[in-house]
mmCIF file with all atom_site columns, N, CA and C in Angstrom:
data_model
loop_
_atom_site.group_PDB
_atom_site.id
_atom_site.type_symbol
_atom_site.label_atom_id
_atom_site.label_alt_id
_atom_site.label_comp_id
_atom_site.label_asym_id
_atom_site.label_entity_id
_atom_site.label_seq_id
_atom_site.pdbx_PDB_ins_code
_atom_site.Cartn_x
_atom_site.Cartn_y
_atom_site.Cartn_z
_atom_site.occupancy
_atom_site.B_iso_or_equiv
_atom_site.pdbx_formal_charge
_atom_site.auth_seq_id
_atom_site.auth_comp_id
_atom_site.auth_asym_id
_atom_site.auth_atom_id
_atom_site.pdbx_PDB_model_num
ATOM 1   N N  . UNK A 1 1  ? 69.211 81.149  105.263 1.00 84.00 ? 77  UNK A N  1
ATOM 2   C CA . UNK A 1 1  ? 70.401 81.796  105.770 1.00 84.00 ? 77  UNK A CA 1
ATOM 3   C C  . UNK A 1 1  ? 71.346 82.054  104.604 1.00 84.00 ? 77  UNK A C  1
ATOM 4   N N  . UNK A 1 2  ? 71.962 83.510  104.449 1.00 84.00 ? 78  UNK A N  1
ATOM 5   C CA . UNK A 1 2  ? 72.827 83.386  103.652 1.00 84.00 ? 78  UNK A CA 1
ATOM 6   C C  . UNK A 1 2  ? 74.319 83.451  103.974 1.00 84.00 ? 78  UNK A C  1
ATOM 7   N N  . UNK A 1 3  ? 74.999 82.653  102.834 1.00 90.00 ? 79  UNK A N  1
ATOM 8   C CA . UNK A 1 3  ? 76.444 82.107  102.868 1.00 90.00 ? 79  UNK A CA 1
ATOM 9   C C  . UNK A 1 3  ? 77.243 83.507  102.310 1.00 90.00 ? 79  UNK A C  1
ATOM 10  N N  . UNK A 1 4  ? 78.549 83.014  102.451 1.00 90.00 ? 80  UNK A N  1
ATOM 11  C CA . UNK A 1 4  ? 79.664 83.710  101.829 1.00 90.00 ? 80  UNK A CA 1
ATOM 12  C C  . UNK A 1 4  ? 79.416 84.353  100.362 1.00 90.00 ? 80  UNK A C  1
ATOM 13  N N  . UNK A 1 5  ? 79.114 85.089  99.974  1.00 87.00 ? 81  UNK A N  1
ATOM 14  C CA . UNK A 1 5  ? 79.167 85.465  98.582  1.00 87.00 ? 81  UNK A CA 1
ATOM 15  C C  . UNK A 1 5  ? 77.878 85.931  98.086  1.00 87.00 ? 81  UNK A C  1
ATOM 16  N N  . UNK A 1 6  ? 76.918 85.085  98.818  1.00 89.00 ? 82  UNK A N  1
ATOM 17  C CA . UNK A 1 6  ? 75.365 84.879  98.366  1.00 89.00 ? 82  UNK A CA 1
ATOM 18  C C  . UNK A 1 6  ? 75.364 86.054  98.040  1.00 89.00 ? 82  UNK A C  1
ATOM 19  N N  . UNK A 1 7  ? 74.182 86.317  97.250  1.00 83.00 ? 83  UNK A N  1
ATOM 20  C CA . UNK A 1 7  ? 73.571 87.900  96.775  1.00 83.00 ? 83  UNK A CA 1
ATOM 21  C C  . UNK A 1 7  ? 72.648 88.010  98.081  1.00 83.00 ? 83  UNK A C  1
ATOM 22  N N  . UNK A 1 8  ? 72.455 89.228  98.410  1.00 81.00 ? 84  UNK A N  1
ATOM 23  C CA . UNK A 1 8  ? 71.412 89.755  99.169  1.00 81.00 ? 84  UNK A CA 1
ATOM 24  C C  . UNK A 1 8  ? 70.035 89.533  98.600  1.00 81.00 ? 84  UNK A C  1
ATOM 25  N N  . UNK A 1 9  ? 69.152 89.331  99.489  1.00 89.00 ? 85  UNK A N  1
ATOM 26  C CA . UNK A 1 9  ? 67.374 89.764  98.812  1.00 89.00 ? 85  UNK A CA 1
ATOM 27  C C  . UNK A 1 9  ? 67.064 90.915  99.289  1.00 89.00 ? 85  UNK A C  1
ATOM 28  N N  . UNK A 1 10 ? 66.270 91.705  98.480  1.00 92.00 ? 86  UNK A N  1
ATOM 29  C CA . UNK A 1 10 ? 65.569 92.895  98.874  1.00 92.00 ? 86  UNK A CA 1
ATOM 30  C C  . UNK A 1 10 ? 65.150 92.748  99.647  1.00 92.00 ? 86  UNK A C  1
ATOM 31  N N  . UNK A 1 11 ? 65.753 94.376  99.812  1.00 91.00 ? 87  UNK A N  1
ATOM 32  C CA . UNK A 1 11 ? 65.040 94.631  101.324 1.00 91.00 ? 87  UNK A CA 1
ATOM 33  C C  . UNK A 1 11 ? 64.602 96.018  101.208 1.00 91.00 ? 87  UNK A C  1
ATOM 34  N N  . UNK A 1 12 ? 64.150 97.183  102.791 1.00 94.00 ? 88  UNK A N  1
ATOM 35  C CA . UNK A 1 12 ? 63.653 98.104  102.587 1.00 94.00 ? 88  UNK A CA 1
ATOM 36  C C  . UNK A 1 12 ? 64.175 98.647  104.038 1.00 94.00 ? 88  UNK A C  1
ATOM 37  N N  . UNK A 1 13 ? 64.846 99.271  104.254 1.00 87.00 ? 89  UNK A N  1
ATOM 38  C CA . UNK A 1 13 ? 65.083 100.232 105.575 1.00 87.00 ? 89  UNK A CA 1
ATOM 39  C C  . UNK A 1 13 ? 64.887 101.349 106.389 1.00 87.00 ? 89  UNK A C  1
ATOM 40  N N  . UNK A 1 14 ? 65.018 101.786 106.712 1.00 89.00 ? 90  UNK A N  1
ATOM 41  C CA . UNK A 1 14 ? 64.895 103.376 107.482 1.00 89.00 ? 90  UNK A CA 1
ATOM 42  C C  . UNK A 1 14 ? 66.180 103.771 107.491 1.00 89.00 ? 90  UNK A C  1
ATOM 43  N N  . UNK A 1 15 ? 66.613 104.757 106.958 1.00 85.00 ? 91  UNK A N  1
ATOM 44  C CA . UNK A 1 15 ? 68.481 105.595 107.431 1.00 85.00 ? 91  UNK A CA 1
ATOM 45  C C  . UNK A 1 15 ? 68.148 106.160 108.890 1.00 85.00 ? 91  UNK A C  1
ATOM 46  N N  . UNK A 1 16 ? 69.186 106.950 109.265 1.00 84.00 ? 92  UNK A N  1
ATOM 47  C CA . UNK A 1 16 ? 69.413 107.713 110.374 1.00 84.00 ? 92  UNK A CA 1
ATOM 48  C C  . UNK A 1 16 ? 68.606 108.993 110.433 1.00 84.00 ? 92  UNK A C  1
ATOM 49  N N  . UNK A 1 17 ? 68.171 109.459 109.074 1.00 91.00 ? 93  UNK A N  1
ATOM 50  C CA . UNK A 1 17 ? 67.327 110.950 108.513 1.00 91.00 ? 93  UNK A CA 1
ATOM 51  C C  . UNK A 1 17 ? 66.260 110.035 108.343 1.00 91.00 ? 93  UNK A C  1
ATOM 52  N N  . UNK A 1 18 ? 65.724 109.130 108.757 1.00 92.00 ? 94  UNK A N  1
ATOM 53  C CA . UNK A 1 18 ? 64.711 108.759 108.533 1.00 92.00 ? 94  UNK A CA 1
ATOM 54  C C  . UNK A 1 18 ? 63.832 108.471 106.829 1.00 92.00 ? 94  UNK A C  1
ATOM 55  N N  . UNK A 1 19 ? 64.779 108.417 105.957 1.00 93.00 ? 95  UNK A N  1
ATOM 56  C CA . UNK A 1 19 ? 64.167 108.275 104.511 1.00 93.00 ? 95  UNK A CA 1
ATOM 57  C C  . UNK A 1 19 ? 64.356 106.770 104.240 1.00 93.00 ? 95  UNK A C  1
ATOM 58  N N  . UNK A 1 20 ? 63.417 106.393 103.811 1.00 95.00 ? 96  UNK A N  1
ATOM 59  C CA . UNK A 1 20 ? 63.088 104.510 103.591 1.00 95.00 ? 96  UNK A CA 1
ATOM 60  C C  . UNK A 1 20 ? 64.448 104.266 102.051 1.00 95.00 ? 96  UNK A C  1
ATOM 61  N N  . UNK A 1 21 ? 65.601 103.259 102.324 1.00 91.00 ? 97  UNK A N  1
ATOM 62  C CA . UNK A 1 21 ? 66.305 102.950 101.575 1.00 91.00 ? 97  UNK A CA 1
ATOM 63  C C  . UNK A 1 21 ? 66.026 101.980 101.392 1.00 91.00 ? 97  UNK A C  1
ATOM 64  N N  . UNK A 1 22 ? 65.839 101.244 99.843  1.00 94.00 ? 98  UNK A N  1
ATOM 65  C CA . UNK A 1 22 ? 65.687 100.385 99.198  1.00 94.00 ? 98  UNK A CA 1
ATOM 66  C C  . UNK A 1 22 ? 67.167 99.649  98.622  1.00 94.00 ? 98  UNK A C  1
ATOM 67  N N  . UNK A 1 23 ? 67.366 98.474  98.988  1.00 89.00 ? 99  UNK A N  1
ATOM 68  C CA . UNK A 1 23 ? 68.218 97.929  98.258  1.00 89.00 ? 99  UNK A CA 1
ATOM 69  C C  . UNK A 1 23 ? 68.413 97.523  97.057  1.00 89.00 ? 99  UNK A C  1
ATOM 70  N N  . UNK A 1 24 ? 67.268 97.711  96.066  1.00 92.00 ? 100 UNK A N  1
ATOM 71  C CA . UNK A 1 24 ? 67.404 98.205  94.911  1.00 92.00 ? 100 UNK A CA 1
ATOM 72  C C  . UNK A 1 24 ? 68.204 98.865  94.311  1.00 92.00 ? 100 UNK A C  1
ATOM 73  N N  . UNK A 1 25 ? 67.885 100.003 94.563  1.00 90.00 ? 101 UNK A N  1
ATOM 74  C CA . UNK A 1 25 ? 68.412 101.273 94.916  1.00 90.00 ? 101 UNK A CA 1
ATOM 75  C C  . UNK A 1 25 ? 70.021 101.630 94.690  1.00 90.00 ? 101 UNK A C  1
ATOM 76  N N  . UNK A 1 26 ? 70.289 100.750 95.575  1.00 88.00 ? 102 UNK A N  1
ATOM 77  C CA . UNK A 1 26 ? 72.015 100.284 95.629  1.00 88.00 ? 102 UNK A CA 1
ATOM 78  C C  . UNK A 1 26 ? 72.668 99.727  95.038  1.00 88.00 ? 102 UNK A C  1
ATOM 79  N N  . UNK A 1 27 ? 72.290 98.690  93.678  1.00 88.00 ? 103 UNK A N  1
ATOM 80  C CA . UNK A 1 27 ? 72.898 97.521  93.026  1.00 88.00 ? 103 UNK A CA 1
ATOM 81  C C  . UNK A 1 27 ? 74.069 98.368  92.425  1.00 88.00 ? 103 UNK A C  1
ATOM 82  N N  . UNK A 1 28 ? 74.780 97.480  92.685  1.00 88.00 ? 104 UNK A N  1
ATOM 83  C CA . UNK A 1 28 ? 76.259 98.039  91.886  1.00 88.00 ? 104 UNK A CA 1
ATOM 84  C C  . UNK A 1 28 ? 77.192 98.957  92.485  1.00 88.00 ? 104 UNK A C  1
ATOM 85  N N  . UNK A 1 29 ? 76.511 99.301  93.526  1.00 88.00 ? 105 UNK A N  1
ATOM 86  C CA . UNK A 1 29 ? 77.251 99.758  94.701  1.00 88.00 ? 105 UNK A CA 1
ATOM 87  C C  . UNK A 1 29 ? 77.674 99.328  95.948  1.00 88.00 ? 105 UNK A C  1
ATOM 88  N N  . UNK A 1 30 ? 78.933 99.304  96.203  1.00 87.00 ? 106 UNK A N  1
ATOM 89  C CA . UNK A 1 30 ? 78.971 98.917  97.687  1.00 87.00 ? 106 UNK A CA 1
ATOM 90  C C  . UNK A 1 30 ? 78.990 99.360  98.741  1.00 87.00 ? 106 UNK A C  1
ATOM 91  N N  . UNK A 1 31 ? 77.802 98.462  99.699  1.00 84.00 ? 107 UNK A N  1
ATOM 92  C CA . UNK A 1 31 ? 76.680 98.605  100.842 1.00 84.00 ? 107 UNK A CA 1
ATOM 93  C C  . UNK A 1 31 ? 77.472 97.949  102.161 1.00 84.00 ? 107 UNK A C  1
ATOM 94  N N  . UNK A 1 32 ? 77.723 99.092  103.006 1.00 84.00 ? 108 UNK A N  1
ATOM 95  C CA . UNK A 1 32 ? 78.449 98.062  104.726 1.00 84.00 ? 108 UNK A CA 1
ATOM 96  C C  . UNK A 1 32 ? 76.875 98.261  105.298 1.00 84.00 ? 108 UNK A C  1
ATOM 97  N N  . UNK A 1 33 ? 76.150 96.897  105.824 1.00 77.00 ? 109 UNK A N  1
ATOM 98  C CA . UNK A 1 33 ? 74.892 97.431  106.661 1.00 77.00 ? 109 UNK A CA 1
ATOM 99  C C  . UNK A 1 33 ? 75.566 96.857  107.928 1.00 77.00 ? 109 UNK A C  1
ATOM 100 N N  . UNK A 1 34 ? 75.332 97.619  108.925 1.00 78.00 ? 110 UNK A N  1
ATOM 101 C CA . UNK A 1 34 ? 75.628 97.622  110.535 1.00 78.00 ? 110 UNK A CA 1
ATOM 102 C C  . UNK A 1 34 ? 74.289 97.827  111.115 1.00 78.00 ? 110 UNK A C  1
ATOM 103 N N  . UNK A 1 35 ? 74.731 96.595  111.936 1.00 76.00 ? 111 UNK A N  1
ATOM 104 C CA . UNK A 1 35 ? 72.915 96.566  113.014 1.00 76.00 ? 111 UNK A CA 1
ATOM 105 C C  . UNK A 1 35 ? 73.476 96.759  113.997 1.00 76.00 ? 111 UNK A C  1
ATOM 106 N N  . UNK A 1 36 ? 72.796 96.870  114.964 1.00 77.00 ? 112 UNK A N  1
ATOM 107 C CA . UNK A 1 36 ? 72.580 97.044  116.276 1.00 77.00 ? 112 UNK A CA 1
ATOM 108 C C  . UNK A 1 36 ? 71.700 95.970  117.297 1.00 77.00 ? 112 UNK A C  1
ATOM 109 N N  . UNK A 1 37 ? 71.958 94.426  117.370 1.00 75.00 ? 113 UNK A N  1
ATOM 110 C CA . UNK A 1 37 ? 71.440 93.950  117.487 1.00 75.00 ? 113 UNK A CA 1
ATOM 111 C C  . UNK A 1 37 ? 71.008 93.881  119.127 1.00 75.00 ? 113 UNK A C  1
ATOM 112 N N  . UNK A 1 38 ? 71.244 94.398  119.703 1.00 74.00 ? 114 UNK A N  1
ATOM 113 C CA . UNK A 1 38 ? 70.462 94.752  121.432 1.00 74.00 ? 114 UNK A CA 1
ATOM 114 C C  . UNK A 1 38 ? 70.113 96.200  121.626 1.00 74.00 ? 114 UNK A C  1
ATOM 115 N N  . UNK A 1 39 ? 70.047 96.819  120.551 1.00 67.00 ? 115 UNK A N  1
ATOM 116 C CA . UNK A 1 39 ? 69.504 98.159  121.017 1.00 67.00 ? 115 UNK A CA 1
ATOM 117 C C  . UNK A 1 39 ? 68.106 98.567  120.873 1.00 67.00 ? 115 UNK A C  1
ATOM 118 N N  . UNK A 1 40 ? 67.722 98.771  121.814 1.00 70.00 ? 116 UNK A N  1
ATOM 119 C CA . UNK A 1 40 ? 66.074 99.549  122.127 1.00 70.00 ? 116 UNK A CA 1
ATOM 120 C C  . UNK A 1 40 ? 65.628 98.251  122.735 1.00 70.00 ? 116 UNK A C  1
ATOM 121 N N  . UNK A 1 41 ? 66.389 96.986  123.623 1.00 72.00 ? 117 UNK A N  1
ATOM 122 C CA . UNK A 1 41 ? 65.958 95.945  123.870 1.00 72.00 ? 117 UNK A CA 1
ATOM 123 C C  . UNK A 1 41 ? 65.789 96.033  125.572 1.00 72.00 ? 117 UNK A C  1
ATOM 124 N N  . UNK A 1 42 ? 66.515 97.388  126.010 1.00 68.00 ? 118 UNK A N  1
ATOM 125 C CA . UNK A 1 42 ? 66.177 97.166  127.493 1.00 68.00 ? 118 UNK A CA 1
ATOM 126 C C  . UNK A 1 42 ? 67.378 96.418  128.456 1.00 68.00 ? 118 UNK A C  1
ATOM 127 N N  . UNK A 1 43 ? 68.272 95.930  127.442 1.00 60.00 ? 119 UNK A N  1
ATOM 128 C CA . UNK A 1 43 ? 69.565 94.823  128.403 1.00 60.00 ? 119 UNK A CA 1
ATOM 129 C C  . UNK A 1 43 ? 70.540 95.809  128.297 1.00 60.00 ? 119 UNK A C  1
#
């Protein structure tokens, strides 16, 4: 689990246009990630 400050670990995503984003990709930039954590779940 990560804490306050921790660095992120790579990761690999899908955007909204559908192109795979790498958090690589991003270092040195700042990243807001927003989930959606009950969606496509049916509740």
């Amino acid at each position: 689990m990560l804490g306050p400050g921790d660095a992120a670990p790579s990761f690999k995503l899908r955007s909204h246009a559908g192109e795979t984003i790498s958090s690589d990709d991003l270092k040195g930039s700042w990243v807001v990630l927003h989930t959606f954590p009950f969606a496509f779940t049916g509740g």
